[in-house]
Amino acid sequence: MTGAMAQTKLNIVLCGFMGCGKSTVGKKLSQMTQMEFVDMDGYIEKRAGMKIPDIFEKHGEGFFRDLEHEAAVELSQRGGYVVATGGGALTFQRNVDAFKEGGVIVLLDTPLRVLQLRLKNDRNRPLLQRPDRFRFIRELHQKRMPLYRRAADVVIPTKGSPNAVCRQVLQALEEKNLTNS
Ligand code: S3P
């Protein structure tokens, strides 16, 4: 399966809430499939020459969302990448449309409680720098999950190790014939 995935021209686009493991799983998946890994936030930072918190602070969220959309369009025009999207990216239909063009969208579904714990002390995500963080995460998660589910071709609950999650992703894509091979 690994060899077959390596030849695919599709992007594997990982989607899900902040802290669900998109980058960790994405890096492993990239090793397993020999597809190149791209972290969308890192891509945006490089293009903008600024860190995400600075983009939010200096230019506002709307500006970040536009950069994010440009990144979605650019990345979706190239094939064969494992893309870890930012947690808000696939809540916008314009980004879903772009990524659907040449890719399969995989939702990593991590329980809310786990996300809350992982994000408890985060200092890098602008949206979370607020006193009611726990409640905010719960409400945003509730709002976003239906959007993620609507965007996703497959949904993988993130139980077990990153390796186990990667194997489930590859199996699910193969079962759905979403491999281009
Ligand atoms: C965001 C998630 C972040 C980053 C930005 C906004 C969001 O990415 O894109 O802070 O709206 O959920 P991660 O999901 O990688 O944390």
Coordinates of N, CA, C and O and ligand atoms in Angstrom, one line a residue:
M1 N 0.8 -1.2 0.0 CA 0.0 0.0 0.0 C 0.9 1.3 0.0 O 0.6 2.2 -0.7
T2 N 2.0 1.2 0.7 CA 2.8 2.4 0.8 C 3.3 2.8 -0.5 O 3.3 4.0 -0.9
G3 N 3.8 1.8 -1.3 CA 4.3 2.1 -2.7 C 3.2 2.7 -3.5 O 3.4 3.7 -4.2
A4 N 2.0 2.2 -3.4 CA 0.9 2.7 -4.3 C 0.6 4.1 -3.9 O 0.4 5.0 -4.8
M5 N 0.6 4.4 -2.6 CA 0.3 5.8 -2.2 C 1.3 6.8 -2.7 O 1.0 7.9 -3.0
A6 N 2.6 6.3 -2.7 CA 3.6 7.2 -3.1 C 3.4 7.7 -4.6 O 3.9 8.8 -4.9
Q7 N 2.7 6.9 -5.4 CA 2.6 7.3 -6.8 C 1.3 8.2 -7.0 O 1.1 8.8 -8.0
T8 N 0.5 8.3 -5.9 CA -0.7 9.1 -6.1 C -0.4 10.6 -6.4 O 0.5 11.1 -5.9
K9 N -1.3 11.2 -7.2 CA -1.2 12.6 -7.4 C -2.1 13.4 -6.5 O -2.2 14.6 -6.5
L10 N -2.9 12.7 -5.8 CA -3.8 13.3 -4.8 C -3.1 13.9 -3.7 O -2.0 13.3 -3.3
N11 N -3.5 15.0 -3.1 CA -3.1 15.4 -1.8 C -3.9 14.7 -0.7 O -5.1 14.5 -0.9
I12 N -3.3 14.3 0.4 CA -4.0 13.9 1.5 C -4.1 15.1 2.5 O -3.0 15.6 2.9
V13 N -5.3 15.5 2.7 CA -5.5 16.8 3.4 C -6.1 16.5 4.8 O -7.2 16.0 4.9
L14 N -5.3 16.7 5.8 CA -5.7 16.4 7.2 C -6.4 17.6 7.8 O -6.0 18.7 7.7
C15 N -7.6 17.3 8.3 CA -8.5 18.3 8.9 C -8.9 18.0 10.3 O -8.8 16.8 10.7
G16 N -9.2 19.0 11.1 CA -9.7 18.7 12.4 C -9.3 19.9 13.3 O -8.6 20.9 12.9
F17 N -9.8 19.8 14.5 CA -9.7 20.9 15.5 C -8.2 21.1 15.9 O -7.4 20.2 15.8
M18 N -7.9 22.3 16.4 CA -6.6 22.6 16.9 C -6.2 21.5 17.9 O -7.1 21.1 18.8
G19 N -5.0 21.0 17.8 CA -4.6 20.0 18.8 C -5.0 18.6 18.5 O -4.7 17.7 19.3
C20 N -5.6 18.3 17.4 CA -6.1 16.9 17.1 C -5.0 16.0 16.6 O -5.2 14.8 16.5
G21 N -3.9 16.6 16.3 CA -2.7 15.8 15.8 C -2.5 15.8 14.4 O -1.8 14.9 13.8
K22 N -3.0 16.8 13.7 CA -2.8 16.9 12.2 C -1.3 16.9 11.8 O -0.9 16.2 10.9
S23 N -0.5 17.7 12.6 CA 0.9 17.8 12.2 C 1.7 16.5 12.5 O 2.5 16.0 11.7
T24 N 1.4 15.9 13.7 CA 2.1 14.7 14.1 C 1.8 13.6 13.2 O 2.6 12.9 12.7
V25 N 0.5 13.4 12.9 CA 0.0 12.3 12.1 C 0.5 12.6 10.6 O 1.0 11.7 9.9
G26 N 0.4 13.8 10.2 CA 0.9 14.2 8.9 C 2.3 13.9 8.6 O 2.6 13.3 7.5
K27 N 3.2 14.2 9.6 CA 4.6 13.9 9.4 C 4.8 12.4 9.2 O 5.6 11.9 8.4
K28 N 4.1 11.6 10.1 CA 4.3 10.1 10.0 C 3.7 9.6 8.7 O 4.3 8.7 8.1
L29 N 2.6 10.1 8.3 CA 2.0 9.7 7.0 C 2.9 10.0 5.9 O 3.0 9.2 4.9
S30 N 3.6 11.1 5.9 CA 4.5 11.5 4.9 C 5.6 10.5 4.8 O 6.1 10.1 3.7
Q31 N 6.1 10.1 6.0 CA 7.2 9.1 6.0 C 6.7 7.8 5.4 O 7.4 7.1 4.6
M32 N 5.5 7.3 5.8 CA 5.0 6.0 5.3 C 4.7 6.0 3.9 O 4.8 5.0 3.2
T33 N 4.3 7.1 3.3 CA 3.8 7.2 1.9 C 4.9 7.7 1.0 O 4.7 7.7 -0.2
Q34 N 5.9 8.3 1.6 CA 6.9 9.0 0.8 C 6.3 10.2 0.0 O 6.8 10.6 -1.0
M35 N 5.2 10.7 0.5 CA 4.7 12.0 0.0 C 5.3 13.1 0.8 O 5.5 12.9 2.0
E36 N 5.4 14.3 0.2 CA 6.0 15.4 1.0 C 5.0 15.9 2.0 O 3.8 16.0 1.7
F37 N 5.5 16.3 3.1 CA 4.6 16.9 4.2 C 4.7 18.4 4.1 O 5.7 19.1 4.0
V38 N 3.5 19.1 4.1 CA 3.4 20.5 4.2 C 2.5 20.9 5.4 O 1.3 20.4 5.5
D39 N 3.0 21.7 6.3 CA 2.2 22.3 7.3 C 1.7 23.6 6.9 O 2.5 24.5 6.6
M40 N 0.4 23.7 6.7 CA -0.2 24.9 6.1 C 0.1 26.2 6.9 O 0.4 27.2 6.3
D41 N 0.1 26.1 8.2 CA 0.4 27.3 9.0 C 1.9 27.7 8.7 O 2.2 28.9 8.6
G42 N 2.8 26.7 8.7 CA 4.2 27.0 8.4 C 4.4 27.6 7.0 O 5.2 28.6 6.8
Y43 N 3.6 27.1 6.1 CA 3.6 27.6 4.7 C 3.2 29.1 4.7 O 3.8 29.9 4.0
I44 N 2.1 29.4 5.4 CA 1.6 30.8 5.5 C 2.7 31.7 6.1 O 2.9 32.8 5.6
E45 N 3.3 31.2 7.2 CA 4.3 32.0 7.9 C 5.5 32.3 7.0 O 6.0 33.5 7.0
K46 N 5.9 31.3 6.2 CA 7.0 31.6 5.3 C 6.7 32.6 4.3 O 7.4 33.5 4.0
R47 N 5.5 32.4 3.7 CA 5.0 33.4 2.6 C 4.9 34.8 3.2 O 5.2 35.7 2.5
A48 N 4.4 34.9 4.4 CA 4.1 36.2 5.0 C 5.3 36.8 5.7 O 5.4 38.0 5.9
G49 N 6.3 35.9 6.0 CA 7.5 36.4 6.7 C 7.2 36.8 8.1 O 7.8 37.7 8.7
M50 N 6.1 36.2 8.6 CA 5.6 36.5 10.0 C 5.0 35.3 10.7 O 4.5 34.5 10.0
K51 N 5.1 35.3 12.0 CA 4.5 34.2 12.7 C 3.0 34.4 12.8 O 2.5 35.6 12.8
I52 N 2.2 33.3 12.9 CA 0.8 33.4 13.0 C 0.3 34.4 14.0 O -0.6 35.3 13.7
P53 N 0.8 34.4 15.3 CA 0.3 35.3 16.3 C 0.5 36.8 15.8 O -0.4 37.6 16.1
D54 N 1.6 37.0 15.2 CA 1.9 38.4 14.7 C 0.9 38.8 13.6 O 0.5 40.0 13.5
I55 N 0.6 37.9 12.7 CA -0.3 38.2 11.6 C -1.7 38.6 12.2 O -2.3 39.6 11.8
F56 N -2.1 37.8 13.2 CA -3.4 38.1 13.8 C -3.3 39.5 14.5 O -4.2 40.3 14.4
E57 N -2.2 39.7 15.2 CA -2.1 40.9 16.0 C -2.0 42.1 15.1 O -2.7 43.1 15.4
K58 N -1.2 42.0 14.1 CA -0.9 43.2 13.3 C -2.0 43.5 12.2 O -2.3 44.6 11.9
H59 N -2.6 42.4 11.7 CA -3.5 42.5 10.5 C -4.9 42.0 10.8 O -5.7 42.2 9.9
G60 N -5.1 41.2 11.8 CA -6.4 40.7 12.1 C -6.7 39.4 11.5 O -6.0 38.9 10.6
E61 N -7.8 38.7 12.0 CA -8.1 37.4 11.6 C -8.5 37.3 10.1 O -8.1 36.4 9.4
G62 N -9.2 38.3 9.7 CA -9.7 38.3 8.3 C -8.5 38.3 7.3 O -8.5 37.5 6.3
F63 N -7.4 39.0 7.6 CA -6.3 39.0 6.7 C -5.6 37.6 6.7 O -5.2 37.0 5.7
F64 N -5.5 37.0 7.9 CA -5.0 35.6 8.0 C -5.8 34.7 7.2 O -5.3 33.8 6.5
R65 N -7.2 34.8 7.3 CA -8.0 33.9 6.5 C -7.8 34.0 5.0 O -7.9 33.0 4.3
D66 N -7.5 35.2 4.6 CA -7.2 35.4 3.1 C -5.9 34.7 2.8 O -5.8 34.1 1.7
L67 N -4.9 34.9 3.6 CA -3.6 34.2 3.4 C -3.8 32.7 3.4 O -3.2 31.9 2.5
E68 N -4.6 32.3 4.3 CA -4.9 30.8 4.4 C -5.6 30.3 3.1 O -5.3 29.2 2.6
H69 N -6.5 31.1 2.6 CA -7.2 30.7 1.4 C -6.2 30.7 0.2 O -6.2 29.7 -0.6
E70 N -5.3 31.7 0.1 CA -4.3 31.6 -1.0 C -3.4 30.3 -0.8 O -3.1 29.7 -1.8
A71 N -3.1 30.0 0.4 CA -2.3 28.8 0.6 C -3.1 27.5 0.2 O -2.6 26.6 -0.5
A72 N -4.4 27.5 0.5 CA -5.2 26.4 0.1 C -5.3 26.2 -1.4 O -5.1 25.1 -1.9
V73 N -5.4 27.3 -2.1 CA -5.5 27.3 -3.6 C -4.1 26.8 -4.1 O -4.1 25.9 -5.0
E74 N -3.0 27.4 -3.6 CA -1.7 27.0 -4.1 C -1.4 25.5 -3.9 O -1.0 24.8 -4.7
L75 N -1.7 25.1 -2.6 CA -1.3 23.7 -2.3 C -2.2 22.7 -3.0 O -1.8 21.6 -3.4
S76 N -3.5 23.1 -3.3 CA -4.4 22.2 -3.9 C -4.0 22.0 -5.4 O -4.4 21.1 -6.1
Q77 N -3.2 23.0 -5.9 CA -2.8 22.9 -7.3 C -1.6 22.0 -7.5 O -1.2 21.6 -8.7
R78 N -1.0 21.6 -6.4 CA 0.1 20.6 -6.5 C -0.4 19.3 -6.0 O -1.2 19.2 -5.1
G79 N 0.1 18.2 -6.6 CA -0.4 16.9 -6.1 C 0.7 16.2 -5.3 O 1.9 16.6 -5.3
G80 N 0.2 15.2 -4.6 CA 1.2 14.3 -3.9 C 1.7 14.8 -2.6 O 2.8 14.4 -2.1
Y81 N 1.0 15.7 -1.9 CA 1.4 16.2 -0.6 C 0.5 15.7 0.5 O -0.7 15.4 0.3
V82 N 1.1 15.5 1.7 CA 0.3 15.4 2.9 C 0.3 16.8 3.5 O 1.3 17.4 3.8
V83 N -1.0 17.3 3.6 CA -1.1 18.7 4.1 C -1.8 18.7 5.5 O -2.9 18.1 5.6
A84 N -1.1 19.3 6.4 CA -1.8 19.5 7.7 C -2.4 20.9 7.7 O -1.7 21.9 7.6
T85 N -3.7 21.0 7.6 CA -4.4 22.3 7.5 C -4.4 22.9 8.9 O -4.3 22.2 10.0
G86 N -4.7 24.2 9.0 CA -5.0 24.9 10.2 C -6.4 24.5 10.6 O -7.2 24.2 9.8
G87 N -6.7 24.6 11.9 CA -8.0 24.1 12.4 C -9.2 24.9 11.9 O -10.3 24.4 12.0
G88 N -8.9 26.1 11.4 CA -10.1 26.9 10.9 C -10.3 26.7 9.4 O -11.3 27.0 8.8
A89 N -9.2 26.2 8.7 CA -9.2 26.3 7.2 C -10.4 25.6 6.6 O -11.1 26.2 5.7
L90 N -10.8 24.4 7.0 CA -11.8 23.7 6.3 C -13.2 24.0 6.9 O -14.2 23.3 6.6
T91 N -13.3 25.1 7.7 CA -14.6 25.6 8.1 C -15.1 26.6 7.0 O -16.2 27.1 7.2
F92 N -14.2 26.9 6.1 CA -14.6 27.8 5.0 C -14.8 27.0 3.7 O -13.9 26.3 3.2
Q93 N -16.0 27.2 3.1 CA -16.3 26.4 1.9 C -15.3 26.7 0.8 O -15.0 25.7 0.0
R94 N -14.8 27.9 0.7 CA -13.9 28.2 -0.5 C -12.6 27.3 -0.3 O -12.0 26.9 -1.3
N95 N -12.2 27.0 0.9 CA -11.0 26.2 1.1 C -11.3 24.7 0.8 O -10.5 23.9 0.3
V96 N -12.5 24.3 1.3 CA -13.0 22.9 1.0 C -13.0 22.7 -0.5 O -12.5 21.7 -1.0
D97 N -13.6 23.7 -1.2 CA -13.7 23.5 -2.7 C -12.3 23.4 -3.3 O -12.1 22.5 -4.2
A98 N -11.4 24.2 -2.8 CA -10.0 24.2 -3.4 C -9.4 22.8 -3.1 O -8.9 22.1 -4.0
F99 N -9.4 22.4 -1.9 CA -8.7 21.1 -1.5 C -9.4 19.9 -2.1 O -8.7 18.9 -2.4
K100 N -10.7 20.0 -2.4 CA -11.4 18.8 -3.0 C -10.9 18.6 -4.4 O -11.0 17.5 -5.0
E101 N -10.5 19.7 -5.1 CA -10.1 19.6 -6.5 C -9.1 18.5 -6.7 O -9.2 17.7 -7.6
G102 N -8.0 18.5 -5.9 CA -7.0 17.5 -6.1 C -6.6 16.7 -4.9 O -5.5 16.3 -4.7
G103 N -7.6 16.5 -4.0 CA -7.2 15.8 -2.8 C -8.3 15.1 -2.1 O -9.5 15.3 -2.4
V104 N -8.0 14.4 -1.1 CA -9.0 13.7 -0.2 C -8.8 14.4 1.1 O -7.7 14.6 1.6
I105 N -9.9 14.6 1.8 CA -9.9 15.3 3.1 C -10.2 14.3 4.1 O -11.2 13.5 4.1
V106 N -9.3 14.2 5.1 CA -9.4 13.2 6.2 C -9.6 14.0 7.5 O -8.7 14.8 7.9
L107 N -10.7 13.7 8.2 CA -10.9 14.4 9.4 C -10.3 13.5 10.6 O -10.7 12.3 10.7
L108 N -9.5 14.1 11.4 CA -9.0 13.4 12.6 C -9.9 13.8 13.7 O -9.9 15.0 14.1
D109 N -10.6 12.9 14.2 CA -11.7 13.2 15.2 C -11.1 12.8 16.6 O -11.1 11.6 17.0
T110 N -10.8 13.8 17.4 CA -10.2 13.6 18.7 C -11.2 14.1 19.7 O -11.8 15.2 19.6
P111 N -11.4 13.4 20.8 CA -12.4 13.7 21.8 C -12.2 15.1 22.4 O -11.0 15.5 22.6
L112 N -13.2 15.9 22.6 CA -13.2 17.2 23.1 C -12.3 17.3 24.4 O -11.5 18.2 24.5
R113 N -12.5 16.4 25.3 CA -11.8 16.4 26.6 C -10.2 16.4 26.3 O -9.5 17.1 27.0
V114 N -9.8 15.6 25.4 CA -8.4 15.4 25.1 C -7.9 16.8 24.5 O -6.8 17.3 24.8
L115 N -8.7 17.3 23.6 CA -8.3 18.6 23.0 C -8.2 19.7 24.1 O -7.2 20.5 24.1
Q116 N -9.1 19.7 25.0 CA -9.1 20.8 26.0 C -7.8 20.6 26.9 O -7.2 21.6 27.2
L117 N -7.4 19.4 27.2 CA -6.2 19.1 27.9 C -5.0 19.5 27.2 O -4.1 20.2 27.7
R118 N -4.9 19.1 25.9 CA -3.8 19.4 25.1 C -3.6 20.9 24.9 O -2.5 21.4 24.7
L119 N -4.7 21.6 24.9 CA -4.6 23.1 24.5 C -4.6 24.0 25.8 O -4.5 25.2 25.6
K120 N -4.6 23.3 26.9 CA -4.8 24.0 28.2 C -3.7 25.2 28.3 O -4.1 26.3 28.7
N121 N -2.5 24.9 28.0 CA -1.4 25.9 28.3 C -0.9 26.5 27.0 O 0.2 27.1 27.0
D122 N -1.6 26.4 25.9 CA -1.1 26.9 24.6 C -0.9 28.4 24.6 O -1.8 29.1 25.1
R123 N 0.2 28.9 24.1 CA 0.4 30.3 24.0 C 0.5 30.8 22.6 O 0.8 32.0 22.3
N124 N 0.4 29.9 21.6 CA 0.7 30.2 20.2 C -0.6 30.4 19.4 O -0.5 30.9 18.3
R125 N -1.7 30.0 19.9 CA -2.9 30.1 19.0 C -3.7 31.3 19.5 O -4.3 31.3 20.5
P126 N -3.7 32.3 18.6 CA -4.4 33.5 19.0 C -5.8 33.4 19.4 O -6.2 34.1 20.4
L127 N -6.6 32.5 18.8 CA -8.0 32.4 19.2 C -8.2 31.9 20.6 O -9.2 32.1 21.2
L128 N -7.1 31.2 21.2 CA -7.3 30.6 22.5 C -6.8 31.5 23.7 O -6.9 31.1 24.8
Q129 N -6.3 32.7 23.3 CA -5.7 33.5 24.4 C -6.8 34.3 25.1 O -7.0 35.5 24.8
R130 N -7.6 33.6 25.9 CA -8.7 34.3 26.5 C -9.0 33.5 27.8 O -8.7 32.3 27.9
P131 N -9.6 34.2 28.8 CA -9.8 33.6 30.1 C -10.8 32.4 30.1 O -10.6 31.5 30.9
D132 N -11.8 32.4 29.2 CA -12.8 31.3 29.2 C -12.4 30.3 28.2 O -13.3 29.7 27.5
R133 N -11.1 29.9 28.1 CA -10.6 29.0 27.1 C -11.4 27.7 27.0 O -11.7 27.2 25.9
F134 N -11.6 27.1 28.2 CA -12.2 25.8 28.2 C -13.6 25.8 27.5 O -13.9 25.0 26.7
R135 N -14.4 26.8 27.9 CA -15.7 26.9 27.3 C -15.7 27.3 25.9 O -16.4 26.8 25.0
F136 N -14.8 28.2 25.5 CA -14.6 28.6 24.2 C -14.3 27.4 23.3 O -14.9 27.2 22.2
I137 N -13.4 26.6 23.7 CA -13.0 25.4 22.9 C -14.2 24.5 22.7 O -14.5 24.0 21.6
R138 N -15.0 24.3 23.8 CA -16.2 23.4 23.7 C -17.2 24.0 22.7 O -17.7 23.3 21.8
E139 N -17.4 25.3 22.8 CA -18.4 25.9 21.9 C -17.9 25.9 20.4 O -18.7 25.6 19.5
L140 N -16.6 26.2 20.2 CA -16.1 26.3 18.9 C -16.0 24.8 18.3 O -16.4 24.7 17.1
H141 N -15.7 23.9 19.1 CA -15.7 22.5 18.7 C -17.1 22.1 18.2 O -17.2 21.4 17.1
Q142 N -18.1 22.4 19.0 CA -19.4 22.1 18.6 C -19.9 22.7 17.3 O -20.5 22.1 16.5
K143 N -19.4 23.9 17.1 CA -19.8 24.6 15.9 C -19.1 24.1 14.7 O -19.6 24.0 13.6
R144 N -17.8 23.7 14.9 CA -17.0 23.3 13.7 C -17.1 21.8 13.3 O -16.9 21.5 12.1
M145 N -17.4 21.0 14.3 CA -17.5 19.5 13.9 C -18.4 19.2 12.7 O -18.0 18.5 11.8
P146 N -19.6 19.8 12.7 CA -20.5 19.5 11.5 C -19.8 20.0 10.2 O -20.0 19.3 9.2
L147 N -19.1 21.1 10.3 CA -18.5 21.6 9.1 C -17.3 20.7 8.6 O -17.2 20.3 7.4
Y148 N -16.5 20.2 9.6 CA -15.5 19.3 9.3 C -16.1 18.0 8.6 O -15.5 17.5 7.7
R149 N -17.1 17.5 9.3 CA -17.7 16.2 8.8 C -18.2 16.4 7.4 O -18.2 15.5 6.6
R150 N -18.8 17.6 7.1 CA -19.3 17.8 5.8 C -18.2 17.8 4.8 O -18.4 17.4 3.6
A151 N -17.1 18.4 5.2 CA -16.0 18.5 4.2 C -15.3 17.2 4.0 O -14.7 16.9 2.9
A152 N -15.3 16.3 5.0 CA -14.4 15.1 5.0 C -14.8 14.0 4.1 O -16.0 13.7 4.0
D153 N -13.9 13.4 3.4 CA -14.2 12.1 2.7 C -14.1 10.9 3.6 O -14.8 10.0 3.4
V154 N -13.2 11.0 4.6 CA -13.2 10.0 5.6 C -13.0 10.6 7.0 O -12.4 11.7 7.1
V155 N -13.5 9.9 8.0 CA -13.4 10.4 9.4 C -12.6 9.3 10.2 O -13.0 8.1 10.2
I156 N -11.5 9.7 10.8 CA -10.7 8.7 11.6 C -10.7 9.1 13.0 O -10.2 10.2 13.4
P157 N -11.3 8.3 13.9 CA -11.1 8.6 15.4 C -9.7 8.4 15.8 O -9.1 7.4 15.4
T158 N -9.1 9.4 16.5 CA -7.6 9.3 16.7 C -7.3 8.5 18.0 O -6.7 9.0 18.9
K159 N -7.8 7.3 18.0 CA -7.4 6.4 19.1 C -6.1 5.7 18.8 O -5.9 5.4 17.7
G160 N -5.3 5.5 19.8 CA -4.0 4.8 19.6 C -2.9 5.7 19.2 O -3.0 6.9 19.2
S161 N -1.8 5.1 18.8 CA -0.6 5.9 18.5 C -0.7 6.6 17.2 O -1.6 6.2 16.4
P162 N 0.1 7.6 16.9 CA 0.1 8.2 15.6 C 0.3 7.2 14.4 O -0.3 7.3 13.4
N163 N 1.2 6.2 14.7 CA 1.4 5.1 13.7 C 0.1 4.4 13.4 O -0.3 4.1 12.2
A164 N -0.7 4.1 14.5 CA -1.9 3.3 14.3 C -2.9 4.2 13.6 O -3.7 3.7 12.7
V165 N -3.0 5.5 13.9 CA -3.9 6.4 13.2 C -3.5 6.4 11.7 O -4.4 6.4 10.8
C166 N -2.2 6.5 11.4 CA -1.8 6.6 10.0 C -2.3 5.3 9.2 O -2.7 5.4 8.1
R167 N -2.1 4.2 9.9 CA -2.5 2.9 9.2 C -4.0 2.9 9.0 O -4.5 2.5 7.9
Q168 N -4.8 3.5 9.9 CA -6.2 3.6 9.7 C -6.6 4.5 8.6 O -7.5 4.3 7.8
V169 N -5.8 5.6 8.5 CA -6.1 6.6 7.4 C -5.8 5.9 6.0 O -6.7 5.9 5.1
L170 N -4.7 5.2 5.9 CA -4.3 4.6 4.6 C -5.3 3.5 4.3 O -5.7 3.3 3.1
Q171 N -5.7 2.7 5.3 CA -6.7 1.6 5.0 C -8.0 2.2 4.6 O -8.7 1.8 3.6
A172 N -8.5 3.3 5.2 CA -9.8 3.9 4.9 C -9.7 4.5 3.5 O -10.7 4.3 2.7
L173 N -8.6 5.1 3.1 CA -8.5 5.6 1.7 C -8.5 4.5 0.7 O -9.1 4.7 -0.4
E174 N -7.8 3.4 1.0 CA -7.8 2.3 0.1 C -9.2 1.7 -0.1 O -9.6 1.4 -1.2
E175 N -9.9 1.5 1.1 CA -11.2 0.9 1.0 C -12.1 1.8 0.2 O -13.0 1.3 -0.5
K176 N -11.9 3.1 0.2 CA -12.8 4.0 -0.5 C -12.3 4.3 -1.9 O -12.8 5.1 -2.6
N177 N -11.2 3.6 -2.3 CA -10.6 3.8 -3.6 C -10.2 5.2 -3.8 O -10.3 5.7 -4.9
L178 N -9.6 5.8 -2.8 CA -9.2 7.2 -2.9 C -7.7 7.4 -3.1 O -7.1 8.3 -2.5
T179 N -7.1 6.5 -3.8 CA -5.7 6.5 -3.8 C -5.1 6.8 -5.2 O -3.9 7.0 -5.3
N180 N -5.8 6.9 -6.2 CA -5.3 7.2 -7.6 C -4.4 6.1 -8.1 O -3.8 6.4 -9.2
S181 N -4.2 5.0 -7.5 CA -3.2 4.1 -7.9 C -3.9 3.0 -8.8 O -5.1 2.8 -8.7
Ligands
S3P1 C1 -6.7 28.1 13.9 C2 -5.9 27.0 14.0 C3 -4.4 27.1 14.0 C4 -4.0 28.3 13.1 C5 -4.6 29.6 13.6 C6 -6.2 29.5 13.5 C7 -8.1 27.9 14.0 O1 -3.9 25.9 13.4 O2 -4.3 28.1 11.8 O3 -4.2 29.8 14.9 O4 -8.9 28.8 13.5 O5 -8.5 26.9 14.5 P1 -3.8 24.5 14.2 O6 -5.0 23.8 14.0 O7 -2.6 23.8 13.6 O8 -3.5 24.9 15.6

